[in-house]
mmCIF file of C-alpha atoms and ligand atoms in Angstrom:
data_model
loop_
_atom_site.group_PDB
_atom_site.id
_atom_site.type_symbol
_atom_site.label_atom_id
_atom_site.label_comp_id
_atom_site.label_asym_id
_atom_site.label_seq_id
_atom_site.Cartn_x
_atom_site.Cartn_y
_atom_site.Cartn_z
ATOM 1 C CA UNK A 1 132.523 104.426 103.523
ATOM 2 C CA UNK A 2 129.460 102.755 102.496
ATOM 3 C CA UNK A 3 127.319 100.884 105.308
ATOM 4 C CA UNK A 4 127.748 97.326 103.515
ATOM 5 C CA UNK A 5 130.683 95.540 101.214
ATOM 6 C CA UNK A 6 130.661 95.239 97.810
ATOM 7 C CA UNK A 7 132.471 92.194 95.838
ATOM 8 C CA UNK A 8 134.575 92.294 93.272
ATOM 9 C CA UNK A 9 137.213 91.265 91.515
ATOM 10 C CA UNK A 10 139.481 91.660 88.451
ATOM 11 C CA UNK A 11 138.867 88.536 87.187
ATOM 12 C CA UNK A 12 135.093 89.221 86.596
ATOM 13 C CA UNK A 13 136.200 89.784 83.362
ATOM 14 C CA UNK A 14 134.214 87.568 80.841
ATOM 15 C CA UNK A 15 137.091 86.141 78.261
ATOM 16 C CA UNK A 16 134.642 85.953 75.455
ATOM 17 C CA UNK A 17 136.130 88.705 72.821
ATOM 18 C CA UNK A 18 134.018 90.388 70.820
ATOM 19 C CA UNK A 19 130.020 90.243 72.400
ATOM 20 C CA UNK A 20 127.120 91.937 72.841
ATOM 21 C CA UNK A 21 127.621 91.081 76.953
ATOM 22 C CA UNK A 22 129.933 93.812 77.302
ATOM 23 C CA UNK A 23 132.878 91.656 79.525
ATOM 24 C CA UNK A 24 134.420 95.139 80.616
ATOM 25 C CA UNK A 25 131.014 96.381 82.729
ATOM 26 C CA UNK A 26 132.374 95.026 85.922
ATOM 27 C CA UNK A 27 135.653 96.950 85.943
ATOM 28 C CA UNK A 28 133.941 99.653 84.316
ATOM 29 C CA UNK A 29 131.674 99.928 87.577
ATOM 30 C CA UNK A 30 134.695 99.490 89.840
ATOM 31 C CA UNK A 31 135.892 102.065 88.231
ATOM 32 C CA UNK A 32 133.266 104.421 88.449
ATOM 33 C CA UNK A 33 132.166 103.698 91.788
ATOM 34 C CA UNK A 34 135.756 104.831 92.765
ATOM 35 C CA UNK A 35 136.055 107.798 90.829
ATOM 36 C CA UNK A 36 132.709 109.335 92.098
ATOM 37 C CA UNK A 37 133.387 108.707 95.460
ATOM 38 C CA UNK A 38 129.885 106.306 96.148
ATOM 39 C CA UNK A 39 132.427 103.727 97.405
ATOM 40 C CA UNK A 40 136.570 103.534 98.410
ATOM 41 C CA UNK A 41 138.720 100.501 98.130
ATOM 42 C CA UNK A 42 137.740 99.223 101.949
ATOM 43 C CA UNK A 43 134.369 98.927 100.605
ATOM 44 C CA UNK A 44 135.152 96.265 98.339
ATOM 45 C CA UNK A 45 135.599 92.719 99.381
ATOM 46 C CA UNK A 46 137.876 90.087 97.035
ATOM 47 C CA UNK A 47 135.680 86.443 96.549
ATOM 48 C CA UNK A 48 137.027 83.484 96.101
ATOM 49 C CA UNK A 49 136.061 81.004 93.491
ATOM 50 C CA UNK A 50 133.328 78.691 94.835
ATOM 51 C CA UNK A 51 134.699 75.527 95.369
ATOM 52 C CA UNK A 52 133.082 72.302 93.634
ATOM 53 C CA UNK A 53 131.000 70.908 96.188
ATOM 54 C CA UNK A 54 129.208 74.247 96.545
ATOM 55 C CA UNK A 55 128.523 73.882 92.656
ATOM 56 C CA UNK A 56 127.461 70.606 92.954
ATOM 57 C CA UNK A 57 124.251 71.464 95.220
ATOM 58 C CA UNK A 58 123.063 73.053 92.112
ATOM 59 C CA UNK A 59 124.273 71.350 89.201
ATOM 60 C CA UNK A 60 124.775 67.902 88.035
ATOM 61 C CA UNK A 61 128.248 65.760 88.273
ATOM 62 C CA UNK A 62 127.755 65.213 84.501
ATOM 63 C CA UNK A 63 127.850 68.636 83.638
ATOM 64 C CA UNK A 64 130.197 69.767 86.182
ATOM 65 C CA UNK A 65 132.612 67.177 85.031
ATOM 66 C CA UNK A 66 132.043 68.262 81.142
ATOM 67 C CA UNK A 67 132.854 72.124 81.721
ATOM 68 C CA UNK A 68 135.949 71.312 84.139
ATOM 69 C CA UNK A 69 136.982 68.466 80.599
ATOM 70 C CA UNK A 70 136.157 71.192 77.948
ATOM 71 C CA UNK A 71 134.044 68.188 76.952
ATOM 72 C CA UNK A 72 130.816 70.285 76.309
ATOM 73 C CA UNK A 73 129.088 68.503 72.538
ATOM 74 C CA UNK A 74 128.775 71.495 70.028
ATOM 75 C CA UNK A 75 125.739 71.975 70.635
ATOM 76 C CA UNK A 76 126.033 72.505 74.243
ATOM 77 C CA UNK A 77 128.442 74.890 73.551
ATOM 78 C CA UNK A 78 126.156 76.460 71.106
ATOM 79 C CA UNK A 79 123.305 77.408 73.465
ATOM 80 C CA UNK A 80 125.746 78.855 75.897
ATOM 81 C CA UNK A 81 125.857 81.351 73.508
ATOM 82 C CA UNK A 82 129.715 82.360 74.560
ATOM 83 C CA UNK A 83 132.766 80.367 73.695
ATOM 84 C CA UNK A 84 133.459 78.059 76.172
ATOM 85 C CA UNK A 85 137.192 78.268 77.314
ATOM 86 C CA UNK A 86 138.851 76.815 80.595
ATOM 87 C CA UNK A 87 139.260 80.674 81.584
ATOM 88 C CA UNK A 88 135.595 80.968 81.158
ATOM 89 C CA UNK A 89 135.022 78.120 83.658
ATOM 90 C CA UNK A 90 137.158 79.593 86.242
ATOM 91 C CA UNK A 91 135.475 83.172 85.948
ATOM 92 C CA UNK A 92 132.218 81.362 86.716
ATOM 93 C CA UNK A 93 133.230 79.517 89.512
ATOM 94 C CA UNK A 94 134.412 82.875 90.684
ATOM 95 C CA UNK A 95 131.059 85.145 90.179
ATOM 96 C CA UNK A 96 129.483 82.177 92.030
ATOM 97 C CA UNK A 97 131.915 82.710 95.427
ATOM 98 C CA UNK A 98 130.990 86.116 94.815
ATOM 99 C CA UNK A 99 127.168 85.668 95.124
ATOM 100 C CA UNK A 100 127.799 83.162 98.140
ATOM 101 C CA UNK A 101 130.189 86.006 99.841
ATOM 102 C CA UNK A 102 127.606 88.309 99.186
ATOM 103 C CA UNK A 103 125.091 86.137 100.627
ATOM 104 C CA UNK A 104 127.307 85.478 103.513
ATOM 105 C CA UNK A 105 127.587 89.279 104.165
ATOM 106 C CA UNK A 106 124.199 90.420 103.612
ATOM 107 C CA UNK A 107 123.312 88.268 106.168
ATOM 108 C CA UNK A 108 125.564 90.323 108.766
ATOM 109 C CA UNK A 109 125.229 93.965 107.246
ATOM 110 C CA UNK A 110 121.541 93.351 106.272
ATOM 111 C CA UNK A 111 122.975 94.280 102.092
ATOM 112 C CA UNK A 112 125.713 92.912 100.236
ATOM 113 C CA UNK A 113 126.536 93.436 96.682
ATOM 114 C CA UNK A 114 128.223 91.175 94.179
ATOM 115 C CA UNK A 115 129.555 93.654 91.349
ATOM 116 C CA UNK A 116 128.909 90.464 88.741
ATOM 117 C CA UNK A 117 126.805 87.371 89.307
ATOM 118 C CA UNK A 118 122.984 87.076 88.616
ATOM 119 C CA UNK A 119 123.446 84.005 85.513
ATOM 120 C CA UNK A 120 119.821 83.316 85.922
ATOM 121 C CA UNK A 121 119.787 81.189 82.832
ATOM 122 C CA UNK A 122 122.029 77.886 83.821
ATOM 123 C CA UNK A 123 119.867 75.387 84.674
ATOM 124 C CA UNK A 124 121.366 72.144 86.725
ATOM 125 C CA UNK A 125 122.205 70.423 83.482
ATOM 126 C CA UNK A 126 123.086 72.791 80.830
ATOM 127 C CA UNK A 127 124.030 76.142 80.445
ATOM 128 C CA UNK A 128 122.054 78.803 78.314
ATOM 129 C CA UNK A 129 122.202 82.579 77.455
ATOM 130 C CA UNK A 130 125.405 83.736 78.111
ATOM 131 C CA UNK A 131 125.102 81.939 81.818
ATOM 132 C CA UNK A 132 127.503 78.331 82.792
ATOM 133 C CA UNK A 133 127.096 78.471 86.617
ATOM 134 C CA UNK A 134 123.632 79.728 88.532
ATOM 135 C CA UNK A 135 125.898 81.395 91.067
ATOM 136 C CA UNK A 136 122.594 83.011 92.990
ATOM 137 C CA UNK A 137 121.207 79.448 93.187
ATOM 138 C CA UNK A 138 124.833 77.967 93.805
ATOM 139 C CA UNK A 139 124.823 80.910 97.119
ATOM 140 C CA UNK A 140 120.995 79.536 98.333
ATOM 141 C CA UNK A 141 121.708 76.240 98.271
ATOM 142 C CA UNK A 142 125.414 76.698 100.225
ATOM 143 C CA UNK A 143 123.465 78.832 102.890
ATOM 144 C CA UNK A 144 121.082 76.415 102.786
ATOM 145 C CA UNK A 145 123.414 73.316 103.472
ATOM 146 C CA UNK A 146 125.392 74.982 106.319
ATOM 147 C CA UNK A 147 122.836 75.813 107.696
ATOM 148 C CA UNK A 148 122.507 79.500 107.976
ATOM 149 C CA UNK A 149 119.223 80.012 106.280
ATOM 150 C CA UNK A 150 116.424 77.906 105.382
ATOM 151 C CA UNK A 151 114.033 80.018 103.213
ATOM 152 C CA UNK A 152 114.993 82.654 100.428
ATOM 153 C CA UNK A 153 113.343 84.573 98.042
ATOM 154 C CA UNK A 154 114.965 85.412 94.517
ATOM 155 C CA UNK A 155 113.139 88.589 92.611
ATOM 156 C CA UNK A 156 114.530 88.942 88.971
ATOM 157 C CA UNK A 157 114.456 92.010 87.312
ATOM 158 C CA UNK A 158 116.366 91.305 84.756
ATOM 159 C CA UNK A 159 114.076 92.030 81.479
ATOM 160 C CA UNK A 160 114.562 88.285 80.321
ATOM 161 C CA UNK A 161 112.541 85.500 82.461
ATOM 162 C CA UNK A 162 114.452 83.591 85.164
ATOM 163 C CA UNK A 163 114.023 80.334 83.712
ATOM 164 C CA UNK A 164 117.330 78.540 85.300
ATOM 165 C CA UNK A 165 116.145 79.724 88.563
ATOM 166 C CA UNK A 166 112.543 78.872 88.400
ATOM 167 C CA UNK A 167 113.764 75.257 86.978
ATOM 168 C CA UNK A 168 116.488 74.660 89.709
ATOM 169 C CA UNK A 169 113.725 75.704 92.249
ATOM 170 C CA UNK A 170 110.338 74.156 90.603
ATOM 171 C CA UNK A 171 110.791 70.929 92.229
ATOM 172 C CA UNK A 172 109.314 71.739 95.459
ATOM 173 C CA UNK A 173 106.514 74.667 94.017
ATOM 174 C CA UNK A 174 103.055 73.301 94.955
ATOM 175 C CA UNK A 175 100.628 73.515 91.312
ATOM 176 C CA UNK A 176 99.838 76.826 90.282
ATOM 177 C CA UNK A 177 96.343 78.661 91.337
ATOM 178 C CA UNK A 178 95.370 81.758 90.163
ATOM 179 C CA UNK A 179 95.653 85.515 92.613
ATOM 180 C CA UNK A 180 93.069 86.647 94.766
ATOM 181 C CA UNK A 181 90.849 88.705 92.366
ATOM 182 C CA UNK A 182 92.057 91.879 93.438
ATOM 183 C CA UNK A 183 95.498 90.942 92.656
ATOM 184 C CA UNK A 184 94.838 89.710 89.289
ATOM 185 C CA UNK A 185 93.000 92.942 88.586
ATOM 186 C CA UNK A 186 96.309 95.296 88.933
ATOM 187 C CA UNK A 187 98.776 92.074 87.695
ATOM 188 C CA UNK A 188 98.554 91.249 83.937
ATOM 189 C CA UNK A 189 96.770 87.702 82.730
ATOM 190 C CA UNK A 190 99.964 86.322 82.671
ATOM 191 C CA UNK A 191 100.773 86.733 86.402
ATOM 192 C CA UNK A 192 100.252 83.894 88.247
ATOM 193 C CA UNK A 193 100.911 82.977 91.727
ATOM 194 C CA UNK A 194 100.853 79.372 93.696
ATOM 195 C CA UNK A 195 99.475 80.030 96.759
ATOM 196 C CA UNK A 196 99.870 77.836 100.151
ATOM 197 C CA UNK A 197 103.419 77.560 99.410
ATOM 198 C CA UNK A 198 105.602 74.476 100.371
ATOM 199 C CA UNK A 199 109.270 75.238 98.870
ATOM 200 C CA UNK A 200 111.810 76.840 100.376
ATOM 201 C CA UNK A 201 112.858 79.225 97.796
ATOM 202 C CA UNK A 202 110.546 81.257 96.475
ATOM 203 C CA UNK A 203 111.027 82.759 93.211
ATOM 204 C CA UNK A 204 109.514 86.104 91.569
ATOM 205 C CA UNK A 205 110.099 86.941 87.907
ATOM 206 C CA UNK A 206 109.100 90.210 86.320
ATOM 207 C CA UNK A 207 110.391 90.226 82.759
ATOM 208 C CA UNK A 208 109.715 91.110 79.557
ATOM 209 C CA UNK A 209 106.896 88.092 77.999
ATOM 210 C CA UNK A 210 107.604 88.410 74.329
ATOM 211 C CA UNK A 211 111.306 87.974 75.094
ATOM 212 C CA UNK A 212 114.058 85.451 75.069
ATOM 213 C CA UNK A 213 113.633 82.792 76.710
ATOM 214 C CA UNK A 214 110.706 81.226 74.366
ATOM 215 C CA UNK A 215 110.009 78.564 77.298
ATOM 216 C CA UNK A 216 109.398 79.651 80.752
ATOM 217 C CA UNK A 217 109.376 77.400 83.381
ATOM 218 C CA UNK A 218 106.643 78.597 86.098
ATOM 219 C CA UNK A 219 108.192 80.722 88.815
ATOM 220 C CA UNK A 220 106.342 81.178 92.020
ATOM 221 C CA UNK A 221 105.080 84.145 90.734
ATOM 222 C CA UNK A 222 106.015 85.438 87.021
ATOM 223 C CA UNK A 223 105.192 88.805 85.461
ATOM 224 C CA UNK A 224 104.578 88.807 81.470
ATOM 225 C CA UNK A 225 104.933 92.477 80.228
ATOM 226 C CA UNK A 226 103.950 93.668 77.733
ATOM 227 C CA UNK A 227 106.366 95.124 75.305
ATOM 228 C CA UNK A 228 107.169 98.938 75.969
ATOM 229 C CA UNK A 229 106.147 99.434 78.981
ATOM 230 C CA UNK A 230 107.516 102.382 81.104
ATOM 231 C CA UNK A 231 108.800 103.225 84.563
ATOM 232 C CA UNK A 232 104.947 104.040 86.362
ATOM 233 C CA UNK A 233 103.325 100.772 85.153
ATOM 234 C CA UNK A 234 106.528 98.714 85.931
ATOM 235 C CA UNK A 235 107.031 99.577 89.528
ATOM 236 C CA UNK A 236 103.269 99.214 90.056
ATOM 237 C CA UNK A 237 103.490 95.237 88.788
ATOM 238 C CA UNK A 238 106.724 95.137 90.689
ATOM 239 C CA UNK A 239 104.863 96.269 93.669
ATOM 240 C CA UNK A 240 102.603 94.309 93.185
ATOM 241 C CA UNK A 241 104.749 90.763 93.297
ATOM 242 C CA UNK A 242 106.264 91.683 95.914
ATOM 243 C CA UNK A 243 103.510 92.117 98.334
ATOM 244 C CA UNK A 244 101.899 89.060 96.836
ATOM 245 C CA UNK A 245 105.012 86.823 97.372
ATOM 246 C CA UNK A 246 105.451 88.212 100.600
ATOM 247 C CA UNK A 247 102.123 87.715 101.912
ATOM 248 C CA UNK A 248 102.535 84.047 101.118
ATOM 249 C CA UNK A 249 105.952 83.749 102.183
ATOM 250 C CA UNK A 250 108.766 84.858 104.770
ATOM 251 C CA UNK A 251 112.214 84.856 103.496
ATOM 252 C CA UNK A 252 115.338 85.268 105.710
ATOM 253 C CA UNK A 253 116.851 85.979 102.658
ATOM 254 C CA UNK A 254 116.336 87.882 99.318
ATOM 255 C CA UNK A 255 118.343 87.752 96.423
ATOM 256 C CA UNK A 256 117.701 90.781 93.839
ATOM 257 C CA UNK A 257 118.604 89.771 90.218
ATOM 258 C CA UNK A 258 119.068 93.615 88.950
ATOM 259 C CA UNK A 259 119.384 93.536 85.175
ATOM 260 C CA UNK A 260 120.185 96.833 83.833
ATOM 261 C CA UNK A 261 118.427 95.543 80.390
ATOM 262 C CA UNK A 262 115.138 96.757 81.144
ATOM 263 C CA UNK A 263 116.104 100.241 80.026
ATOM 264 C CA UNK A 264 114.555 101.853 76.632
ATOM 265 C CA UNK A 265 118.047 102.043 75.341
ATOM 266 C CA UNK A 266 118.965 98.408 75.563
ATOM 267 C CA UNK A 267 119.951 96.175 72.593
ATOM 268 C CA UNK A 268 118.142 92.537 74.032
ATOM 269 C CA UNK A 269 115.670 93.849 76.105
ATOM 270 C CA UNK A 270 111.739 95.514 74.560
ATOM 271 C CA UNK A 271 111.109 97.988 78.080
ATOM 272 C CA UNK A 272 110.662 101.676 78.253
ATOM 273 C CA UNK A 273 112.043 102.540 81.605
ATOM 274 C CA UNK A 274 114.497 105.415 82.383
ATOM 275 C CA UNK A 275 117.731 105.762 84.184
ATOM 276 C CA UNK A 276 115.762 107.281 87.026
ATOM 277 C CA UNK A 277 113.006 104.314 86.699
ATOM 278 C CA UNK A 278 115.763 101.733 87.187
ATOM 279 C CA UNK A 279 116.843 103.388 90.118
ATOM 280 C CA UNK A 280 113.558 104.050 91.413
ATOM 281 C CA UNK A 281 113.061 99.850 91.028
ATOM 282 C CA UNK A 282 116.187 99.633 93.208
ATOM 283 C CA UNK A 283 114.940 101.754 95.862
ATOM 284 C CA UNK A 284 111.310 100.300 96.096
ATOM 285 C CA UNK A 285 113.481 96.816 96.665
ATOM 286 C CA UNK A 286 115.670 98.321 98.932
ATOM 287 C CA UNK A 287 113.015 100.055 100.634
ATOM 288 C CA UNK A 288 110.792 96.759 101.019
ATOM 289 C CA UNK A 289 113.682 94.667 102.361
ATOM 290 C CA UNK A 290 114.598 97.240 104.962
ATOM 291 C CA UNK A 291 111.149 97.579 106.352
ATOM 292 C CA UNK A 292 110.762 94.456 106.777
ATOM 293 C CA UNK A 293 114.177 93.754 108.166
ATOM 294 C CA UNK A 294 115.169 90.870 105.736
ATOM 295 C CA UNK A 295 119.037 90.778 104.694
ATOM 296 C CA UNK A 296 119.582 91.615 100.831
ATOM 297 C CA UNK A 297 122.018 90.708 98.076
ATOM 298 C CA UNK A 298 122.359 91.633 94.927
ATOM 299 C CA UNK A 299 123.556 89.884 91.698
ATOM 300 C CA UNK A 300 123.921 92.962 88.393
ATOM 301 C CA UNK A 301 122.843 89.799 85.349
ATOM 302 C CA UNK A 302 122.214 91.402 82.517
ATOM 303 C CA UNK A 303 123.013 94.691 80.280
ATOM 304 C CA UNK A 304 123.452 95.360 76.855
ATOM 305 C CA UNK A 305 122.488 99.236 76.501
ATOM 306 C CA UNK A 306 123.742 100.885 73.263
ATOM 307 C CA UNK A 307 126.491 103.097 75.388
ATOM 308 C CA UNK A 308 127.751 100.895 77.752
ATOM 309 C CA UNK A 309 128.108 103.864 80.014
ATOM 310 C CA UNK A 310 124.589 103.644 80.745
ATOM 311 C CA UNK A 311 124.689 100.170 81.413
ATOM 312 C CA UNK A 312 127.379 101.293 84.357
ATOM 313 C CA UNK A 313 125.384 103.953 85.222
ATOM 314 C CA UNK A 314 122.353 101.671 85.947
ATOM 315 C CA UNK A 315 124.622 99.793 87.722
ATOM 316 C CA UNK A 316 126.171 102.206 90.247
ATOM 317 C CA UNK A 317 122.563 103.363 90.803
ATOM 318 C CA UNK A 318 121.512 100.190 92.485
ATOM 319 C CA UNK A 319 124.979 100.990 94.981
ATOM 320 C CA UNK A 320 123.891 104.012 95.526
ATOM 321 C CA UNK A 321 120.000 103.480 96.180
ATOM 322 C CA UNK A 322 121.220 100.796 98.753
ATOM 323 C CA UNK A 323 122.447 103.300 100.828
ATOM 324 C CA UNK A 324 120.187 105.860 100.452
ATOM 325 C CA UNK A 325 117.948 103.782 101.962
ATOM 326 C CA UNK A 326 119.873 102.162 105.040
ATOM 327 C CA UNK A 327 121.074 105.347 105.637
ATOM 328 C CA UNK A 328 118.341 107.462 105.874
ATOM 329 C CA UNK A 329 117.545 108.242 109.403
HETATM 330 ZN ZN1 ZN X 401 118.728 89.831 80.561
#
């Protein structure tokens, strides 16, 4: 029995036939997680679909109102980049309970992992890149409201920029300034930080910069690779961040964004790192979190590896590193 919960349901299942987001990963990971004995069926949790008014304290009643119509204009529906059906909307509103459950528990078992979530790309008005509903934002901003947190910290991974998240949060980021010199030394000239912050989520981005999507949207702190990099020079950047964002801020919360697409093999994603990199990025997070004593979820975004077996490997890894690190004496 693993030391946290893990949710999931069924009915993660994207309906959007044939894609390169393989729908199946999340049962495939169920699965898997099963079979190899990491978790048993009392360590999975069944969300609920968030309701409205949690969806609402991200994203706007006009938009809201046009996915629950299937009144989205072509070209709305277009830049989703999957086919929007009324199924769709309801497996959205679902990864989004998910992500707030998840919240919800990391906050008690100090980890918590949604087997789905992490649509980094919706933004409060549109959706974009395979993403309708921000369900990580959607889980902040519910926390938020009733009152159980006041400051979080997302850190995407994913190999594409978190540009719904840094939009959603941008409103409250004070204007960028550079990193202390001996920051900006180890970080790439795209890294930039805003120092004294004033928001109350804090957001960290460490993706891929000649990658979808072709406008960024400052995060509190973003990370521009370069193409090709590999495991070493990744977790050093991703070290990096995260001691920069968390000199300048204390979150009661983080929420990891784990993409599986920064591996070499993947389709949408221009990284080198390994199986055993990925994992190693898990653990460092996992590893940072615990020492500090600051609760954890974890949302899987993106994946689009050639075998989709590896994708679910990557996946299960991040499971697995969890509790090799709360459980290590
Ligand atoms: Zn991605």
């Amino acid at each position: 029995m693993l030391p946290f919960k893990l949710i999931y349901s069924p009915d993660y299942y994207l309906p959007i036939g044939a894609h390169v987001f393989p729908a199946e990963k999340y049962r495939l990971i169920h699965h898997r997680l099963l079979e190899t004995k990491v978790a048993d069926e009392s360590d999975f949790l069944m969300p609920q679909a968030a309701s409205d008014n949690d969806i609402l304290l991200v994203h706007t009643p006009d938009y809201v109102q046009k996915l629950k119509t299937g009144t989205l204009s072509p070209r709305e529906e277009m830049q989703l980049e999957v086919p929007y059906s009324p199924e769709l909307v309801g497996a959205f509103w679902l990864a989004a309970g998910g992500s707030i459950l998840a919240a919800e528990y990391a906050l008690k078992d100090q980890v918590a992992v949604n087997i789905g979530g992490g649509f980094h790309h919706a933004f409060p008005d549109h959706g974009e890149g395979f993403c309708m509903i921000h369900d990580v934002a959607v889980a902040i901003r519910r926390l938020q409201h009733k009152g159980n947190i006041a400051r979080a910290m997302t850190v995407d991974c994913d190999v594409h920029h978190g540009n719904g998240t840094a939009a959603i949060f941008a409103a409250q980021q004070s204007p960028p300034a550079p990193l202390p010199s001996t920051s900006a030394s180890v970080l790439n000239p795209g890294a930039r930080a805003h120092q004294a912050f004033a928001g109350d989520v804090f957001t960290i981005s460490l993706h891929q910069g000649n990658n979808y999507p072709q406008w960024k949207p400052p995060s509190s702190i973003d990370v521009n690779l370069p193409d090709g990099i590999g495991d070493d020079d990744y977790l050093a950047w991703l070290d990096n961040a995260l001691s920069s964002g968390l000199r300048q801020f204390e979150p009661e919360l983080i929420c990891y964004i784990a993409g599986a697409d920064p591996y070499k093999e993947d389709q949408l994603g221009g990284l080198s790192l390994t199986i055993e990199g990925l994992k190693r990025r898990d653990n460092l997070l996992f590893q940072v979190a615990h020492s500090k004593n600051i609760p954890i979820m974890v949302t899987y975004a993106g994946g689009y590896a050639r075998r989709v077996e590896d994708t679910v490997t990557i996946h299960c890894n991040t499971v697995i590193a969890a509790r090799d690190v709360l459980q290590r004496p």
